[in-house]
Structure formats: structure tokens, C-alpha cells
PDB file of C-alpha atoms in Angstrom:
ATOM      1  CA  UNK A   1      16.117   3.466  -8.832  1.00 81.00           C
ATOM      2  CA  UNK A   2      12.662   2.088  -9.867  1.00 80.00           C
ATOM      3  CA  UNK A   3      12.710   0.304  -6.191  1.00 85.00           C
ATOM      4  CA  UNK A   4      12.780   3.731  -4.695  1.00 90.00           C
ATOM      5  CA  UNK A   5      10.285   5.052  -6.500  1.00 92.00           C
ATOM      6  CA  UNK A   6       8.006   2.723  -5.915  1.00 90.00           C
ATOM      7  CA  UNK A   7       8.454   2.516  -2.174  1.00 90.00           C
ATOM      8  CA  UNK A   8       8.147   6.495  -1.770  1.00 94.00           C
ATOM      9  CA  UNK A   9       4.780   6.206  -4.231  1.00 94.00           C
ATOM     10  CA  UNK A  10       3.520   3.543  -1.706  1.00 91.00           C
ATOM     11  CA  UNK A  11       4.319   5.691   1.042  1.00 94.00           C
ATOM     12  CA  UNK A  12       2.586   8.494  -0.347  1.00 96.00           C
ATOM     13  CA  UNK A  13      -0.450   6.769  -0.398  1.00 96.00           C
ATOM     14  CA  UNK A  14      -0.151   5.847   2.757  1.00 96.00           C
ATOM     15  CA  UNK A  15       0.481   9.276   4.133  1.00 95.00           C
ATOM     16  CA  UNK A  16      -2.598  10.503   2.268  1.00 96.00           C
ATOM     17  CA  UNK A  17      -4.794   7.409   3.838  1.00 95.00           C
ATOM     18  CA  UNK A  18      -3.589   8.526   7.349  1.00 94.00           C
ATOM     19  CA  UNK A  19      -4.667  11.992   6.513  1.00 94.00           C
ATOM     20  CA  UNK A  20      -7.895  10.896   5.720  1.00 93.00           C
ATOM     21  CA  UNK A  21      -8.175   8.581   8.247  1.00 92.00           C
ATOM     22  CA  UNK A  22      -7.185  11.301  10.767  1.00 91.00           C
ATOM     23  CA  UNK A  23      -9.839  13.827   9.426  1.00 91.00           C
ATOM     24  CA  UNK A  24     -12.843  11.452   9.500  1.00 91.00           C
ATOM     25  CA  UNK A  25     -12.230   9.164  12.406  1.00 88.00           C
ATOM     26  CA  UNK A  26      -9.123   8.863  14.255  1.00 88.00           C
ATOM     27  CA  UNK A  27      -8.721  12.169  15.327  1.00 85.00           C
ATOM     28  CA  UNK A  28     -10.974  14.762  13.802  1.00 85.00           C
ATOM     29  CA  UNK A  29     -10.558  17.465  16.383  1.00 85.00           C
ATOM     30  CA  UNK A  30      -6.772  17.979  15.754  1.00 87.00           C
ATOM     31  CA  UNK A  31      -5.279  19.849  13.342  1.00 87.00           C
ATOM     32  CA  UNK A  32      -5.795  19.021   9.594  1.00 88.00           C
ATOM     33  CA  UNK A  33      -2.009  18.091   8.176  1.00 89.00           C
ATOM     34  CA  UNK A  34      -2.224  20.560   5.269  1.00 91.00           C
ATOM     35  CA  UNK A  35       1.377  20.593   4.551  1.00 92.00           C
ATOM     36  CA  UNK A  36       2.157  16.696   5.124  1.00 92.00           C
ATOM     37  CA  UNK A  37      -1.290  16.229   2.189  1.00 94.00           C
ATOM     38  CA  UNK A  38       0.309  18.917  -0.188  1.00 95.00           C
ATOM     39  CA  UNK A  39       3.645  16.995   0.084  1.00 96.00           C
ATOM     40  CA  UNK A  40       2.521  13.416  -0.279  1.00 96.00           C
ATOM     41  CA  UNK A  41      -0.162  14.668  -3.223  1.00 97.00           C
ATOM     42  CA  UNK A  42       2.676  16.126  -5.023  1.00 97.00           C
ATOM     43  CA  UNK A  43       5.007  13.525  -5.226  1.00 97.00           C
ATOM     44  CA  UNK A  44       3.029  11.420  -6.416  1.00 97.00           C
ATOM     45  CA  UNK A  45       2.778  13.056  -9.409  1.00 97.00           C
ATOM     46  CA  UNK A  46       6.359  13.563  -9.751  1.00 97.00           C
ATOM     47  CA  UNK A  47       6.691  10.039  -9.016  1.00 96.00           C
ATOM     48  CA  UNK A  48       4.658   9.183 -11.575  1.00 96.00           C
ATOM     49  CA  UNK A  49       6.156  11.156 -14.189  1.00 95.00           C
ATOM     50  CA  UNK A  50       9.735   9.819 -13.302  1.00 95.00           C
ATOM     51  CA  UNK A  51       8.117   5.925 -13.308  1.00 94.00           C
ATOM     52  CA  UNK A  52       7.319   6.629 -16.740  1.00 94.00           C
ATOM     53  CA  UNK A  53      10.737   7.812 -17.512  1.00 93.00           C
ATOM     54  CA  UNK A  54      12.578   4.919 -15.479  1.00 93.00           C
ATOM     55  CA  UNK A  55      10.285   2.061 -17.245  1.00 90.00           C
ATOM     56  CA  UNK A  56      11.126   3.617 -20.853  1.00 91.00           C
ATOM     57  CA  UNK A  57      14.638   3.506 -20.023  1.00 90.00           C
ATOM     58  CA  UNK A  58      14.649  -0.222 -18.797  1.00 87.00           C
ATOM     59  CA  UNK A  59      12.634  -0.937 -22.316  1.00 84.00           C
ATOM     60  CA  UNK A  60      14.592   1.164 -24.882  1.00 86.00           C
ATOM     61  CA  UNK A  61      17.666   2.644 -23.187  1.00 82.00           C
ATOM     62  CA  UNK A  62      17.734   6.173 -24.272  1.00 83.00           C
ATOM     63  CA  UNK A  63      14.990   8.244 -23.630  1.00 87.00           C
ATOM     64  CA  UNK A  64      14.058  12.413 -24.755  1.00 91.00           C
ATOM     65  CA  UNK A  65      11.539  14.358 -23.844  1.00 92.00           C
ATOM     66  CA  UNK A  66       8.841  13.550 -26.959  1.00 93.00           C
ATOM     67  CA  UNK A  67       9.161  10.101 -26.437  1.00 92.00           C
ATOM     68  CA  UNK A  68       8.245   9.946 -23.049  1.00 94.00           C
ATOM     69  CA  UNK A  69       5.817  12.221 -23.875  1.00 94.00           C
ATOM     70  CA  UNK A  70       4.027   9.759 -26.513  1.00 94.00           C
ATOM     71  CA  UNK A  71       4.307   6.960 -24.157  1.00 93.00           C
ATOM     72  CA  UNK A  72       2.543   9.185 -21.232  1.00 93.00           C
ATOM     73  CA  UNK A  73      -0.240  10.073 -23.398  1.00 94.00           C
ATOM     74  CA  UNK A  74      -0.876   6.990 -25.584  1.00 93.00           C
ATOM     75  CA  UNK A  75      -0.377   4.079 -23.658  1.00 92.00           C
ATOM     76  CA  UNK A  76      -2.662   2.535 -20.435  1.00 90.00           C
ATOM     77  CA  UNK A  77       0.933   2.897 -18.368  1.00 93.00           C
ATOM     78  CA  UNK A  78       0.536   6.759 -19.138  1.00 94.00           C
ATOM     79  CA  UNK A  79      -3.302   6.511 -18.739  1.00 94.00           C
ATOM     80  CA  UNK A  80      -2.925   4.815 -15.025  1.00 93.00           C
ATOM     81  CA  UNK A  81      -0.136   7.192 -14.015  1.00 95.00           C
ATOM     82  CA  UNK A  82      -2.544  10.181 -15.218  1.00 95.00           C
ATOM     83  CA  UNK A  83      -5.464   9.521 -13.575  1.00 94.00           C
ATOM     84  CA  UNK A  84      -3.481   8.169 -10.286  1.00 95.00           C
ATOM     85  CA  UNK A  85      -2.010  11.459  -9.719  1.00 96.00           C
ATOM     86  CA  UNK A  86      -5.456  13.444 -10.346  1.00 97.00           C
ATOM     87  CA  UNK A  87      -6.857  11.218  -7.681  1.00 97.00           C
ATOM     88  CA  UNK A  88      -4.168  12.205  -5.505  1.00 97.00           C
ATOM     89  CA  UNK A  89      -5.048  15.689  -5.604  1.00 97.00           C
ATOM     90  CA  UNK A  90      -8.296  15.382  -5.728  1.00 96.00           C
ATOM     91  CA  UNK A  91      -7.565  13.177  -2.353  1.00 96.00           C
ATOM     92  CA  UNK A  92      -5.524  15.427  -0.810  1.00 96.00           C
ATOM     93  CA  UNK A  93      -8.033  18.562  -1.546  1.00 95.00           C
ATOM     94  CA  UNK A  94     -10.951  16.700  -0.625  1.00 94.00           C
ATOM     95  CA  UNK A  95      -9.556  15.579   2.737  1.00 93.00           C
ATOM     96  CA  UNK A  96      -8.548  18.844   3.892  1.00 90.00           C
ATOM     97  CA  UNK A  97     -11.573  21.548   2.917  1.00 91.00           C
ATOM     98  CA  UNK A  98     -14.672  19.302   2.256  1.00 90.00           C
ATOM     99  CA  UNK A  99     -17.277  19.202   4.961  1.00 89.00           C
ATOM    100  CA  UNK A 100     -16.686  15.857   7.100  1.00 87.00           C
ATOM    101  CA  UNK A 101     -20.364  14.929   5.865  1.00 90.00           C
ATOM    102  CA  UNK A 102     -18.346  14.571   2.458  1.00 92.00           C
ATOM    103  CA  UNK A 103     -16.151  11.784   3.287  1.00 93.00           C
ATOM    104  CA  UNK A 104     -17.343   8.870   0.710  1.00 94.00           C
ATOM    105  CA  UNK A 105     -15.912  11.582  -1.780  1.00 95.00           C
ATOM    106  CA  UNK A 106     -12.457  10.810  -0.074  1.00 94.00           C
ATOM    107  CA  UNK A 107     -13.193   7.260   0.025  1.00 94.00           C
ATOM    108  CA  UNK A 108     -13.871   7.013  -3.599  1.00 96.00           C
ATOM    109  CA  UNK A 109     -11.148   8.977  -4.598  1.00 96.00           C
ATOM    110  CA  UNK A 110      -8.414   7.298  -2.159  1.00 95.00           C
ATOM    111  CA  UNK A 111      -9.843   3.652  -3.804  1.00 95.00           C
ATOM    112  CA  UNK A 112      -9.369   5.285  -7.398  1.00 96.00           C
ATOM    113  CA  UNK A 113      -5.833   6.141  -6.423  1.00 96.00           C
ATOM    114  CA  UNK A 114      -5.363   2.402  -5.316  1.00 94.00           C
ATOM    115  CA  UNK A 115      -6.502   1.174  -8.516  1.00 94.00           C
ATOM    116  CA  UNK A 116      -4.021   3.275 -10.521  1.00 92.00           C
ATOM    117  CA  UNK A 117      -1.064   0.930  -9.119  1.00 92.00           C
ATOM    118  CA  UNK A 118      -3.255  -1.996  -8.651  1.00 89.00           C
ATOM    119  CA  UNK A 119      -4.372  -1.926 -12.746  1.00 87.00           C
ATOM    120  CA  UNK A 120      -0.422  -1.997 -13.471  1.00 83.00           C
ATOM    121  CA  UNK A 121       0.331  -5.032 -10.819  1.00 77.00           C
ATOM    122  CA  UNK A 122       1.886  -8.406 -12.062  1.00 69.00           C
ATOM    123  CA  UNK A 123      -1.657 -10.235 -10.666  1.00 67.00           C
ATOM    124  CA  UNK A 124      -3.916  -8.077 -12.748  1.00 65.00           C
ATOM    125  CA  UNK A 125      -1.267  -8.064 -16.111  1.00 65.00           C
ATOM    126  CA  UNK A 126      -0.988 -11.706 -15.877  1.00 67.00           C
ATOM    127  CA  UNK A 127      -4.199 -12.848 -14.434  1.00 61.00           C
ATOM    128  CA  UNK A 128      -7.063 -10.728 -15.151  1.00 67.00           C
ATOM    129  CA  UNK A 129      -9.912  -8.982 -13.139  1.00 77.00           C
ATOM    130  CA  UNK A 130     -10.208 -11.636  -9.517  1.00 80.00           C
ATOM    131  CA  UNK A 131      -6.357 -11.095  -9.125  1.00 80.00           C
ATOM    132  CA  UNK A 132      -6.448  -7.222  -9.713  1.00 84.00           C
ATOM    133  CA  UNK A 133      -9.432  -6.724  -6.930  1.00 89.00           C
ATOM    134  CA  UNK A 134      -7.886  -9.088  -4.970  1.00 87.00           C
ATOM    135  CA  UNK A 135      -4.564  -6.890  -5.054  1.00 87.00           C
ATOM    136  CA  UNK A 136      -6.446  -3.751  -4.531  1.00 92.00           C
ATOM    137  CA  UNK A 137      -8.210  -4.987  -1.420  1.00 92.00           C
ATOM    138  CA  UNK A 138      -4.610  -5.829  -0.303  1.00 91.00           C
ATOM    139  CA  UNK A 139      -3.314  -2.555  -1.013  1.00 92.00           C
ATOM    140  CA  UNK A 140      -5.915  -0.506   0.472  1.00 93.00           C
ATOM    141  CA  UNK A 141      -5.148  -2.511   3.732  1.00 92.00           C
ATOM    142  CA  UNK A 142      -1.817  -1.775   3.357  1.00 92.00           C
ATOM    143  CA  UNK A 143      -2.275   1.978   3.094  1.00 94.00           C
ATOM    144  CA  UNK A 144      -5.171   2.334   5.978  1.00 93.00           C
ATOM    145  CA  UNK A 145      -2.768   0.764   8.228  1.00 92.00           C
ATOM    146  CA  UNK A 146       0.391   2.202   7.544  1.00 94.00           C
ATOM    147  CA  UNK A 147      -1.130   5.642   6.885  1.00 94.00           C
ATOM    148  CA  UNK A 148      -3.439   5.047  10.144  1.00 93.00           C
ATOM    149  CA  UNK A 149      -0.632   3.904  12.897  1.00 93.00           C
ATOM    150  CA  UNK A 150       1.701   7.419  10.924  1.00 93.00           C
ATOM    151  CA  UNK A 151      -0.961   9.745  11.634  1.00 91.00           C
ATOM    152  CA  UNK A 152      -1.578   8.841  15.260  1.00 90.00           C
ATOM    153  CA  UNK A 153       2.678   8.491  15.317  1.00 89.00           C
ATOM    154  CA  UNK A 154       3.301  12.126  14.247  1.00 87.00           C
ATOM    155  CA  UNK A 155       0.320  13.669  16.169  1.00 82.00           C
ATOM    156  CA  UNK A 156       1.427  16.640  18.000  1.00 81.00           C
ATOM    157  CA  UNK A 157       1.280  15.987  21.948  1.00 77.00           C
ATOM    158  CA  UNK A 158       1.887  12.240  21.114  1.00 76.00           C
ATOM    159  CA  UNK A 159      -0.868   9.678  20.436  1.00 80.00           C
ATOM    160  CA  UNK A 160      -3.911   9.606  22.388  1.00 80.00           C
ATOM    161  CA  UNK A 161      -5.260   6.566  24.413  1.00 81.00           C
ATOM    162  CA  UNK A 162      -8.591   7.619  22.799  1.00 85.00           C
ATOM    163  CA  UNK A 163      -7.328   7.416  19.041  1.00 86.00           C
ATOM    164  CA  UNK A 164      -5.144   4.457  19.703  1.00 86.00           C
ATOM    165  CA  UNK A 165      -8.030   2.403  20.720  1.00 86.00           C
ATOM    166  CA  UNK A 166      -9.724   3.278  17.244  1.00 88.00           C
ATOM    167  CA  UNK A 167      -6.894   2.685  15.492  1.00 87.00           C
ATOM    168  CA  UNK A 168      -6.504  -1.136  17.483  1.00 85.00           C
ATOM    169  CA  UNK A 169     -10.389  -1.721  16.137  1.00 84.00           C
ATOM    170  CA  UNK A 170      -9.470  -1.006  12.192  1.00 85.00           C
ATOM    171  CA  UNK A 171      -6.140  -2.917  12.349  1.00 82.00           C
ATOM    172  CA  UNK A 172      -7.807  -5.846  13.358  1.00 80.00           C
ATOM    173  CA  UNK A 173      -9.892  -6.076  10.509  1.00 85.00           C
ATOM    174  CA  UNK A 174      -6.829  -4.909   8.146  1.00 88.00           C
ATOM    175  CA  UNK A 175      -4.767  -7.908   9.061  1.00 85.00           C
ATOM    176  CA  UNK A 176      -7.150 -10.099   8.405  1.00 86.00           C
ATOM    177  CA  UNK A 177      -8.245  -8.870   4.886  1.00 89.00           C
ATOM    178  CA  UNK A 178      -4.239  -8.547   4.533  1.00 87.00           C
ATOM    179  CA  UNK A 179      -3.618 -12.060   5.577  1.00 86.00           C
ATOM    180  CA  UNK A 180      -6.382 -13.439   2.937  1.00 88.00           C
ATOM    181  CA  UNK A 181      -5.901 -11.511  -0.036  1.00 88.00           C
ATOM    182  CA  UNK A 182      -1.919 -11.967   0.542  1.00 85.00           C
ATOM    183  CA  UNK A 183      -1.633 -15.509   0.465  1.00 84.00           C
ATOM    184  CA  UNK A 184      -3.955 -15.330  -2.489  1.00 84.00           C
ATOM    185  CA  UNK A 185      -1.923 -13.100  -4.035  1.00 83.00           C
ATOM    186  CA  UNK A 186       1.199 -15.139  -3.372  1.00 81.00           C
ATOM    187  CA  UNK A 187      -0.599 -18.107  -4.857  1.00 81.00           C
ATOM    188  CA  UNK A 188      -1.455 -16.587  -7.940  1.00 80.00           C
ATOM    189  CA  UNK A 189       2.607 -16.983  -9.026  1.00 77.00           C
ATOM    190  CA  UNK A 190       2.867 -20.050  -7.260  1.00 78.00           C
ATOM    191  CA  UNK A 191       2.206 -22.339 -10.469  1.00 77.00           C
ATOM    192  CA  UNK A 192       5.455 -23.893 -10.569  1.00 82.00           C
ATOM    193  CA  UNK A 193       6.459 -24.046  -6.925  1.00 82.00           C
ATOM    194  CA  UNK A 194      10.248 -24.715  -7.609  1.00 85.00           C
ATOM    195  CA  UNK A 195      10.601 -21.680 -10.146  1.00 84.00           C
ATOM    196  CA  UNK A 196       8.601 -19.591  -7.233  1.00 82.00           C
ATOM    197  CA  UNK A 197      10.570 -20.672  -4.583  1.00 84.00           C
ATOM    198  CA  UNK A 198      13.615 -19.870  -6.220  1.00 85.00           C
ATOM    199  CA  UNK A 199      13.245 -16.976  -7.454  1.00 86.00           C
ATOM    200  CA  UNK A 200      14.073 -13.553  -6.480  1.00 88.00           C
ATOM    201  CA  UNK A 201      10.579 -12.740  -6.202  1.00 86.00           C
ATOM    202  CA  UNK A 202      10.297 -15.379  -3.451  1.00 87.00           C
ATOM    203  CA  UNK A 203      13.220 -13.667  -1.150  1.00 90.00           C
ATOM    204  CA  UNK A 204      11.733 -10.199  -1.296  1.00 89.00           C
ATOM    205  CA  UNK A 205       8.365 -11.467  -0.487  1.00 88.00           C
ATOM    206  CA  UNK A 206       9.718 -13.623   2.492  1.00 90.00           C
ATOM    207  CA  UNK A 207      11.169 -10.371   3.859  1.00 92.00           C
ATOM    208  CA  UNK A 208       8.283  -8.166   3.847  1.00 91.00           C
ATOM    209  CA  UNK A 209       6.463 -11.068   5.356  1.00 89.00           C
ATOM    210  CA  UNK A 210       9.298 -11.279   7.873  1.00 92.00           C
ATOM    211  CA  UNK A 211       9.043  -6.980   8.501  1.00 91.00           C
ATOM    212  CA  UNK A 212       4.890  -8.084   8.610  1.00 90.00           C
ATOM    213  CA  UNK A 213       5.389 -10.324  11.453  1.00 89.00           C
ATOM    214  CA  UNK A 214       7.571  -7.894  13.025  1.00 91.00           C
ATOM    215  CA  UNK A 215       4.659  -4.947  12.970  1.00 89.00           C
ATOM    216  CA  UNK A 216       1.789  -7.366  14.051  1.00 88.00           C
ATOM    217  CA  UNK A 217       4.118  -8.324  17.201  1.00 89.00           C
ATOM    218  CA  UNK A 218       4.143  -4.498  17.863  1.00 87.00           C
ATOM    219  CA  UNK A 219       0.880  -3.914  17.429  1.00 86.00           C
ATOM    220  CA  UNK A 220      -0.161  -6.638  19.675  1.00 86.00           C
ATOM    221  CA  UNK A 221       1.918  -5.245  22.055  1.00 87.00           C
ATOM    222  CA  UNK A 222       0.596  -2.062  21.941  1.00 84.00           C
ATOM    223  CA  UNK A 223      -3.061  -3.835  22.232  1.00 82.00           C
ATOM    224  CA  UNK A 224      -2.544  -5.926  24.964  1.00 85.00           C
ATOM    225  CA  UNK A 225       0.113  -4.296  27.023  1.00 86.00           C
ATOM    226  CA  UNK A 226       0.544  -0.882  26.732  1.00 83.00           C
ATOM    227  CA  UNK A 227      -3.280   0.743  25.883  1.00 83.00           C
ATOM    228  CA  UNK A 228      -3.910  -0.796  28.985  1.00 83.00           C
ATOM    229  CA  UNK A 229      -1.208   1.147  30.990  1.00 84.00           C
ATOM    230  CA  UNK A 230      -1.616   3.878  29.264  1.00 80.00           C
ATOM    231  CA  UNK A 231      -5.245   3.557  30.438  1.00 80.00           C
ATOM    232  CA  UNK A 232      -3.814   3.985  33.923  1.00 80.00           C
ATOM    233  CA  UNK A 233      -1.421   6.947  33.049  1.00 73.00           C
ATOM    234  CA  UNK A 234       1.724   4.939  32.337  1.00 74.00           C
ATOM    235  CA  UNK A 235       3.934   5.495  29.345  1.00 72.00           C
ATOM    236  CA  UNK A 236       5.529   3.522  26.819  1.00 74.00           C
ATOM    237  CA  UNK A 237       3.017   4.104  24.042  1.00 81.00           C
ATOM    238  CA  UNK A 238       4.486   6.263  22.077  1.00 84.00           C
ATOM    239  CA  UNK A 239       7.476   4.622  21.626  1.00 86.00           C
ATOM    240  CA  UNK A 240       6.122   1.336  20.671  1.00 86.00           C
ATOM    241  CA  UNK A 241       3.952   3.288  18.264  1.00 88.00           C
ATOM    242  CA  UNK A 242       6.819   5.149  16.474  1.00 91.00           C
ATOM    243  CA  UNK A 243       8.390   2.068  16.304  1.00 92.00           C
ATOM    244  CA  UNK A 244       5.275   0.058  14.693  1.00 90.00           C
ATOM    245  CA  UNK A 245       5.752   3.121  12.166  1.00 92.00           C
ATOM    246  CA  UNK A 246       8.910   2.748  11.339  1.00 93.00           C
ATOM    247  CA  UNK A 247       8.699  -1.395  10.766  1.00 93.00           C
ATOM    248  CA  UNK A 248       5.592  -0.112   8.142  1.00 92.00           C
ATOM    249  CA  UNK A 249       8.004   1.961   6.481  1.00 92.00           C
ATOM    250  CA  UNK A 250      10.440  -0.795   5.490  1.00 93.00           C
ATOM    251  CA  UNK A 251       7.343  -2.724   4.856  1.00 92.00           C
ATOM    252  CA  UNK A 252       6.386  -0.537   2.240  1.00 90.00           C
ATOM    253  CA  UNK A 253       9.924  -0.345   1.299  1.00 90.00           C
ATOM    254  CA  UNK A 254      10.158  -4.126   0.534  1.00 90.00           C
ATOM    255  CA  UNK A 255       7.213  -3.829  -1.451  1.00 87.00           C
ATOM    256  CA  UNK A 256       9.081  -1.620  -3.811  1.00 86.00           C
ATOM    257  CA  UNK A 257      11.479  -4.315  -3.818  1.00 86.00           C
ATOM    258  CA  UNK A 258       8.588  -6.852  -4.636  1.00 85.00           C
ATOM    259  CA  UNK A 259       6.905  -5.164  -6.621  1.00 81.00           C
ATOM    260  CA  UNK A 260       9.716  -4.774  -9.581  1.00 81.00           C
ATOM    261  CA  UNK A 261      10.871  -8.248  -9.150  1.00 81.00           C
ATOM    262  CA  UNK A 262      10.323 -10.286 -12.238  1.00 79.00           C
ATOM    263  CA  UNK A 263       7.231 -12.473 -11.781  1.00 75.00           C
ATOM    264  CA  UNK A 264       8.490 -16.514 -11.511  1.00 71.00           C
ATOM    265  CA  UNK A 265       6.460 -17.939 -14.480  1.00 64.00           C
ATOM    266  CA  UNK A 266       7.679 -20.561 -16.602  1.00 56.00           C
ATOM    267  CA  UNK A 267       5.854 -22.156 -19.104  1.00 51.00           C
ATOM    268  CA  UNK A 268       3.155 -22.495 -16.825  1.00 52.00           C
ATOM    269  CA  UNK A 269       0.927 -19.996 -15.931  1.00 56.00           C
ATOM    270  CA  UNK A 270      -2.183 -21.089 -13.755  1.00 59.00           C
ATOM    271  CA  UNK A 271      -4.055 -18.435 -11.561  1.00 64.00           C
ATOM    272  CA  UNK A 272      -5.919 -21.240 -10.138  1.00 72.00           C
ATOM    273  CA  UNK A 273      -4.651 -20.773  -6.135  1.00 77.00           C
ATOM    274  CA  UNK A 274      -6.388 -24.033  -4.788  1.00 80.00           C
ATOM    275  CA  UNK A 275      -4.106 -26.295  -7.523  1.00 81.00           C
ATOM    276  CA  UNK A 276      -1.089 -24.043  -6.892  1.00 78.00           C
ATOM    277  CA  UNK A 277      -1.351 -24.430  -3.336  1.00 81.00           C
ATOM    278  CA  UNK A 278      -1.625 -28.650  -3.554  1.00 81.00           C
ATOM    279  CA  UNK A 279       1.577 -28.358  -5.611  1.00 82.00           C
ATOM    280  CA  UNK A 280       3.508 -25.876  -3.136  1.00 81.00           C
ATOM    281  CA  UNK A 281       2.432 -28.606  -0.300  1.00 84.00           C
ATOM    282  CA  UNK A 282       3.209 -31.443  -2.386  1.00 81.00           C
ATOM    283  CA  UNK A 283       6.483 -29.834  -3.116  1.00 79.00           C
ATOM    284  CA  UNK A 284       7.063 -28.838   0.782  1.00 79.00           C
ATOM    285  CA  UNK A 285       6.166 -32.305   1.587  1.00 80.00           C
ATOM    286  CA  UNK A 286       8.755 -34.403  -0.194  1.00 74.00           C
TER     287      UNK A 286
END
């Protein structure tokens, strides 16, 4: 159940990144998505509130209404969860009736909501402040491009060539901040190979890289092949980009998956990535 919650909370995110995305620079003359913001603004706050309840139940079994109560209000779980879900609506609200001119508001607010899951992450619990920017920058990424490639998806009439083409020129720079801060990221657990490799932890992460691969194939496709048809009035784009948006999804998905998954530490636990990355090769290399 905590899986689930997680992956609709990541999606959330997401949707309210593509709404922001939409309003400032994909495609500011359409319609503003008031409904889709409410939605995704909302549930993160009942998502939040039912996180709460889920992790107390893993901890303690039985849980009332004071008790989660306490643990909302008095511990930095609570605290995170709190402040997430005002950024949210604060997000959403921003997005939709501030003046364009407004938009670092947005920004700031959309990287606030970021840092409420990235503060609670197993990088920044076990390893401090590098591994907790290093997992929002991922994060962010994640939501920009996900949230982007939705918002030109559902656009009424289709997507345009025009916003397509935008939305090729911030994906390439997402990938590439995606690809660095995830094998960092990876790395940071990566202290005793064999225990990493192992683990459960391990599998989920080899599948979302597997649905990653999937949704940079599609988006190179839609780069490469199809803008340029649809340059000349050919179809095909819309499809590929629905489908982009539905890999994304079980990307986001996975990461629900990952993001529960006990951490593979032993008794060692070394953040340093350049000495856990000369024991995965030496490992890989017997």
C-alpha cells in the first residue's frame, strides 16, 4: 500500500510540474488546467496524511487517531509532510492566477515541494546534505520531464510541433542531470557491492532503469523521426508522445517501488561514490 502511495505522490508532482511548465513555457496560450492542478494539489495532501498513517502502522501496528496526530505534529516526518502539502497548494495556486511575470514564485515553491520527499530519502537519512541535493536535483528532473512530456500529451487538439520542439530542448538537459545525479545516487548504497547487488533494492532499481531506457528510446524517436515529419504535416506524433507518457508513468511507479525498498547496508556504510564504484568494478571484474 505504501508503494502506491508513493507512486501517485510522485505523480502528483509531476502533474503539478507539467502545469507549470505549460503556463510559463511550453504552451502559455492554451488553457490553464485548473481542474487537473486542484486534483494533483489535493492529493497530495491526502497522500500525505495517509503516508503518515501507513509508516505508523509498519512501526507500531495499531494506530488511532491521537497518535497519528502526535506523530504529524511532533516529529520532522510530520514536519516534511506539512510543509510539502502547503507547497503544493501554494504551487498549484500560484501557477494558475499569478501574473506569468511571477513565475520564480512557482519555481521556488515547486523546488520546496521537492525537498519535502527529498529531506525524507534513504541518501539524505543515511548520508547527509551532498546526497540529499544530489537526490533533489534528480527528482526535480524527474518531475519536469514527466510532468513536461503529460502536459503536451493531454493538450486538447493534440501536441503541437511548436511545443514539442521546446519540450525536446529541456529533456535534453533533464537526462543528462538525471543520468549524473542517478548513478551518484546509486553509488551512494553501493558500499558493499555484493549486499547491493543482491538485494531487493537492486531489482527495483534495474527496472526503472530498464522503463528509463525505454522512454529515452521514445523520446529520441520523437526527436529525430517524427518532429521532423510532423514538420512536413505527417502524423505519428501523438502517439509516440502518449506512449513516452505512459512509459513515465510506470517510471514513477517503480520509483514507489524503490523508494520503500530497504536500503542494502551492512556493516558498512561509505557515501564515498568514487571507492564504491572501484569496488562494484572490482566486483564486476572477477
Amino acid at each position: 500500500m505504501l508503494i502506491l502511495v508513493k507512486a501517485a505522490s510522485w505523480t502528483a508532482v509531476a502533474a503539478l510540474a507539467g502545469v507549470g511548465l505549460g503556463r510559463y513555457w511550453l504552451a502559455p496560450e492554451r488553457p490553464r488546467p485548473v481542474l487537473a492542478a486542484a486534483l494533483a494539489a489535493l492529493s497530495l495532501v491526502v497522500l500525505g496524511a495517509v503516508e503518515l498513517w501507513l509508516t505508523l502502522a509498519q512501526v507500531i501496528g495499531s494506530v488511532d487517531l491521537a497518535t497519528w496526530w502526535r506523530y504529524a505534529v511532533r516529529t520532522g516526518h510530520g514536519h516534511a509532510v506539512f510543509w510539502r502539502s502547503a507547497a503544493a497548494l501554494g504551487l498549484a495556486g500560484a501557477t494558475l492566477w499569478l501574473p506569468r511575470r511571477w513565475w520564480p514564485v512557482a519555481a521556488a515553491l515547486g523546488l520546496w515541494l521537492c525537498y519535502g520527499f527529498s529531506r525524507l530519502s534513504h541518501a539524505a537519512a543515511l548520508a547527509g546534505t551532498g546526497p540529499l541535493l544530489v537526490d533533489l536535483v534528480h527528482l526535480v528532473g524527474a518531475a519536469l520531464w514527466a510532468g513536461g512530456v503529460w502536459r503536451v500529451a493531454l493538450a486538447r487538439g493534440g501536441p503541437g510541433v511548436a511545443e514539442v520542439e521546446r519540450l525536446s530542448r529541456l529533456a535534453l538537459w533533464v537526462v543528462v542531470s538525471l543520468a549524473l545525479t542517478g548513478v551518484v545516487s546509486g553509488l551512494v548504497h553501493a558500499s558493499e557491492p555484493e549486499r547491493f547487488l543482491a538485494s531487493g533494492y537492486a531489482v527495483a532499481l534495474g527496472v526503472k532503469l530498464s522503463l528509463v531506457a525505454a522512454a529515452l528510446g521514445l523520446a529520441a524517436v520523437n526527436r529525430f523521426v517524427l518532429l521532423p515529419r510532423a514538420r512536413r504535416g505527417r502524423g505519428g506524433l501523438r502517439a509516440a508522445v502518449w506512449a513516452e507518457s505512459a512509459v513515465l508513468l510506470g517510471v514513477l511507479v517503480v520509483t514507489g517501488w524503490l523508494t520503500t525498498s530497504p536500503v542494502p547496508h551492512g556493516a558498512v556504510v561509505e557515501v564515498d561514490v568514487v571507492e564504491n564504484l572501484r569496488r562494484l568494478v572490482e566486483l564486476l571484474a572477477r
